[in-house]
Short mmCIF file of C-alpha atoms in Angstrom, two decimals:
data_model
loop_
_atom_site.label_atom_id
_atom_site.label_comp_id
_atom_site.label_asym_id
_atom_site.label_seq_id
_atom_site.Cartn_x
_atom_site.Cartn_y
_atom_site.Cartn_z
CA MET A 1 -0.09 -0.30 0.06
CA THR A 2 1.02 3.57 -1.04
CA SER A 3 -0.04 6.70 0.14
CA THR A 4 0.93 10.43 -0.61
CA PRO A 5 1.89 13.07 1.71
CA GLN A 6 -0.57 14.04 4.97
CA GLY A 7 -2.90 10.96 4.44
CA THR A 8 -3.84 12.11 0.84
CA THR A 9 -3.94 8.98 -0.77
CA THR A 10 -5.40 7.45 -4.12
CA GLY A 11 -7.90 4.91 -4.12
CA ASP A 12 -11.75 4.34 -3.19
CA GLY A 13 -11.27 3.67 0.51
CA PRO A 14 -10.40 5.84 3.56
CA GLY A 15 -6.71 5.67 3.74
CA THR A 16 -6.49 2.80 1.67
CA GLY A 17 -3.98 3.94 -1.22
CA SER A 18 -4.84 0.51 -2.62
CA THR A 19 -5.82 1.58 -6.08
CA ALA A 20 -4.62 4.64 -8.28
CA PRO A 21 -7.52 7.16 -9.50
CA GLU A 22 -9.20 6.25 -12.95
CA VAL A 23 -8.10 8.85 -15.33
CA THR A 24 -10.18 9.68 -18.59
CA GLY A 25 -10.32 12.23 -21.08
CA VAL A 26 -8.29 14.56 -23.41
CA GLY A 27 -4.94 12.77 -24.23
CA VAL A 28 -5.22 9.81 -22.01
CA ALA A 29 -5.04 7.08 -24.18
CA SER A 30 -1.81 8.55 -25.96
CA GLY A 31 -0.13 8.80 -22.65
CA GLU A 32 0.25 12.48 -22.80
CA ARG A 33 -0.86 13.07 -19.45
CA VAL A 34 1.48 10.91 -16.91
CA ALA A 35 3.37 14.19 -15.79
CA ASP A 36 0.12 16.13 -15.41
CA ILE A 37 -1.55 13.26 -13.45
CA ASP A 38 1.33 13.34 -11.08
CA ALA A 39 1.37 17.21 -10.76
CA ILE A 40 -2.07 16.89 -10.01
CA GLN A 41 -1.51 14.49 -7.17
CA ARG A 42 0.93 16.57 -5.82
CA LEU A 43 -1.19 19.73 -5.82
CA ILE A 44 -3.91 17.70 -3.85
CA ALA A 45 -1.53 16.16 -1.58
CA ASP A 46 -0.06 19.81 -0.93
CA ALA A 47 -3.58 21.31 -0.18
CA GLY A 48 -3.76 18.42 2.54
CA GLU A 49 -0.49 19.12 3.77
CA HIS A 50 -0.87 22.88 4.28
CA GLN A 51 -4.69 22.87 5.38
CA ASN A 52 -3.51 25.13 8.23
CA ASP A 53 -0.76 26.99 6.46
CA VAL A 54 -2.72 30.31 5.09
CA GLU A 55 0.28 31.48 2.52
CA ARG A 56 1.39 27.81 1.21
CA LEU A 57 -2.49 26.93 1.07
CA ILE A 58 -3.90 30.28 -0.80
CA ALA A 59 -0.76 29.55 -3.48
CA LEU A 60 -2.21 26.64 -4.82
CA HIS A 61 -5.37 28.45 -5.99
CA THR A 62 -6.07 30.83 -8.63
CA PRO A 63 -6.64 34.62 -7.83
CA ASP A 64 -10.53 34.07 -9.05
CA VAL A 65 -11.19 30.84 -7.02
CA SER A 66 -14.49 29.59 -6.24
CA ILE A 67 -14.84 27.62 -2.81
CA VAL A 68 -18.01 25.97 -1.47
CA ASN A 69 -16.87 24.26 1.93
CA PHE A 70 -18.30 21.42 3.89
CA VAL A 71 -21.07 23.63 5.71
CA GLY A 72 -22.08 25.21 2.46
CA ARG A 73 -20.15 28.59 2.71
CA ARG A 74 -18.96 30.09 -0.55
CA LEU A 75 -15.91 32.19 -0.98
CA LEU A 76 -15.04 33.78 -4.26
CA GLY A 77 -11.53 35.20 -4.76
CA ARG A 78 -8.12 34.31 -2.95
CA ASP A 79 -8.79 37.83 -1.00
CA SER A 80 -11.99 36.34 0.47
CA MET A 81 -10.47 32.76 1.03
CA GLU A 82 -7.33 34.24 2.75
CA LYS A 83 -9.45 36.21 5.35
CA VAL A 84 -11.81 33.32 6.38
CA MET A 85 -8.31 31.02 6.67
CA ARG A 86 -6.66 33.16 8.92
CA VAL A 87 -9.85 33.51 11.22
CA ALA A 88 -10.19 29.72 10.79
CA VAL A 89 -6.73 28.92 11.60
CA ALA A 90 -6.59 31.08 14.70
CA SER A 91 -9.60 29.26 15.97
CA PRO A 92 -10.55 25.77 17.23
CA LEU A 93 -11.36 25.20 13.59
CA ALA A 94 -7.57 24.79 12.75
CA LYS A 95 -8.19 21.44 14.98
CA ILE A 96 -10.95 19.96 12.32
CA LEU A 97 -8.35 18.11 9.91
CA THR A 98 -9.26 16.49 6.68
CA THR A 99 -7.69 14.02 4.34
CA VAL A 100 -8.60 13.29 0.54
CA ASP A 101 -8.84 9.96 -1.05
CA VAL A 102 -8.53 10.74 -5.11
CA LEU A 103 -10.97 8.74 -7.08
CA HIS A 104 -11.09 10.15 -10.53
CA ILE A 105 -9.35 12.69 -12.76
CA ARG A 106 -10.94 13.77 -16.08
CA PHE A 107 -9.12 15.86 -18.46
CA VAL A 108 -11.87 18.20 -20.04
CA ARG A 109 -9.09 19.92 -22.10
CA ALA A 110 -5.21 19.78 -21.98
CA ASP A 111 -5.27 22.85 -19.56
CA VAL A 112 -8.24 21.80 -17.54
CA ALA A 113 -9.15 18.96 -15.09
CA VAL A 114 -12.14 17.76 -12.83
CA VAL A 115 -11.05 15.70 -10.01
CA ALA A 116 -13.46 13.80 -7.82
CA CYS A 117 -12.40 12.94 -4.26
CA VAL A 118 -13.71 11.74 -0.86
CA LYS A 119 -12.97 13.92 2.13
CA HIS A 120 -12.69 12.62 5.36
CA VAL A 121 -12.98 15.01 8.19
CA SER A 122 -11.41 14.71 11.65
CA ASP A 123 -12.90 16.91 14.57
CA GLU A 124 -10.01 17.09 17.18
CA ARG A 125 -11.57 19.57 19.12
CA ASP A 126 -11.96 18.96 22.74
CA PRO A 127 -15.56 18.11 22.79
CA ALA A 128 -16.11 20.12 26.40
CA THR A 129 -15.03 22.90 24.53
CA VAL A 130 -17.39 22.98 21.76
CA THR A 131 -20.25 25.37 22.01
CA GLY A 132 -23.92 25.35 20.19
CA ASP A 133 -22.14 28.63 18.36
CA ASP A 134 -19.23 26.36 16.90
CA VAL A 135 -19.45 24.54 13.65
CA GLN A 136 -20.82 21.28 14.04
CA VAL A 137 -19.45 18.38 12.24
CA HIS A 138 -22.32 16.06 11.43
CA THR A 139 -20.75 13.57 9.28
CA THR A 140 -16.96 12.57 8.56
CA THR A 141 -17.20 12.17 4.73
CA GLY A 142 -17.76 14.39 1.72
CA SER A 143 -17.88 14.39 -1.82
CA LEU A 144 -15.17 16.78 -2.99
CA THR A 145 -14.85 18.02 -6.65
CA TYR A 146 -11.89 20.16 -7.85
CA VAL A 147 -11.59 21.97 -10.74
CA LEU A 148 -7.87 22.63 -11.65
CA GLU A 149 -6.58 24.62 -14.54
CA LYS A 150 -2.96 24.54 -15.57
CA SER A 151 -1.38 27.77 -16.10
CA GLY A 152 0.50 29.00 -18.86
CA THR A 153 2.83 30.89 -16.89
CA PRO A 154 6.42 28.74 -16.76
CA GLY A 155 6.78 27.32 -13.09
CA THR A 156 2.98 27.61 -12.05
CA GLY A 157 1.45 24.66 -13.13
CA TRP A 158 -2.03 23.10 -11.87
CA ARG A 159 -3.87 25.50 -9.50
CA ILE A 160 -7.47 25.05 -7.88
CA THR A 161 -9.80 27.18 -9.48
CA HIS A 162 -12.90 25.61 -7.95
CA ALA A 163 -13.52 23.24 -4.95
CA GLN A 164 -17.27 22.48 -3.56
CA THR A 165 -17.42 19.66 -1.06
CA THR A 166 -20.76 17.98 -0.33
CA PRO A 167 -21.40 16.26 2.82
CA ILE A 168 -22.21 12.52 2.80
CA LEU A 169 -24.91 11.93 5.14
CA GLY A 170 -26.13 8.56 6.49
#
């Protein structure tokens, strides 16, 4: 079994890393996407690794990023994301940690990929300190979809332009 940094794995089960993600779309059959697949998996692993490091996490996103988080809050743009992240990492929310299993990468175009994942949520906060006003975690898994774009700027590579997590109830 292999896994990528910070618990981010490829596969179809929590932390299994037992199977590589399914990869489809433009350039896959010809083998053109090997380096892109590696770069995308690294980007997603970096997002997990840097989930409480505002500067490093923000840098993985496009300036016009759109995010809908686990509790349905929509953020538009890196500036908005940065403000919310700075508040979150300075609060008990920093103890709600996530890992991601990458299930499928689909290349819509050579420079756009849609990545389907399962997000696993671990609430490490002290239950005695969580009040009714705090964010409540009602489920521990979510369906995470990333839309990634590859920049034409040398050295920039793939970046997250949209992310949405839908809680999986039940």
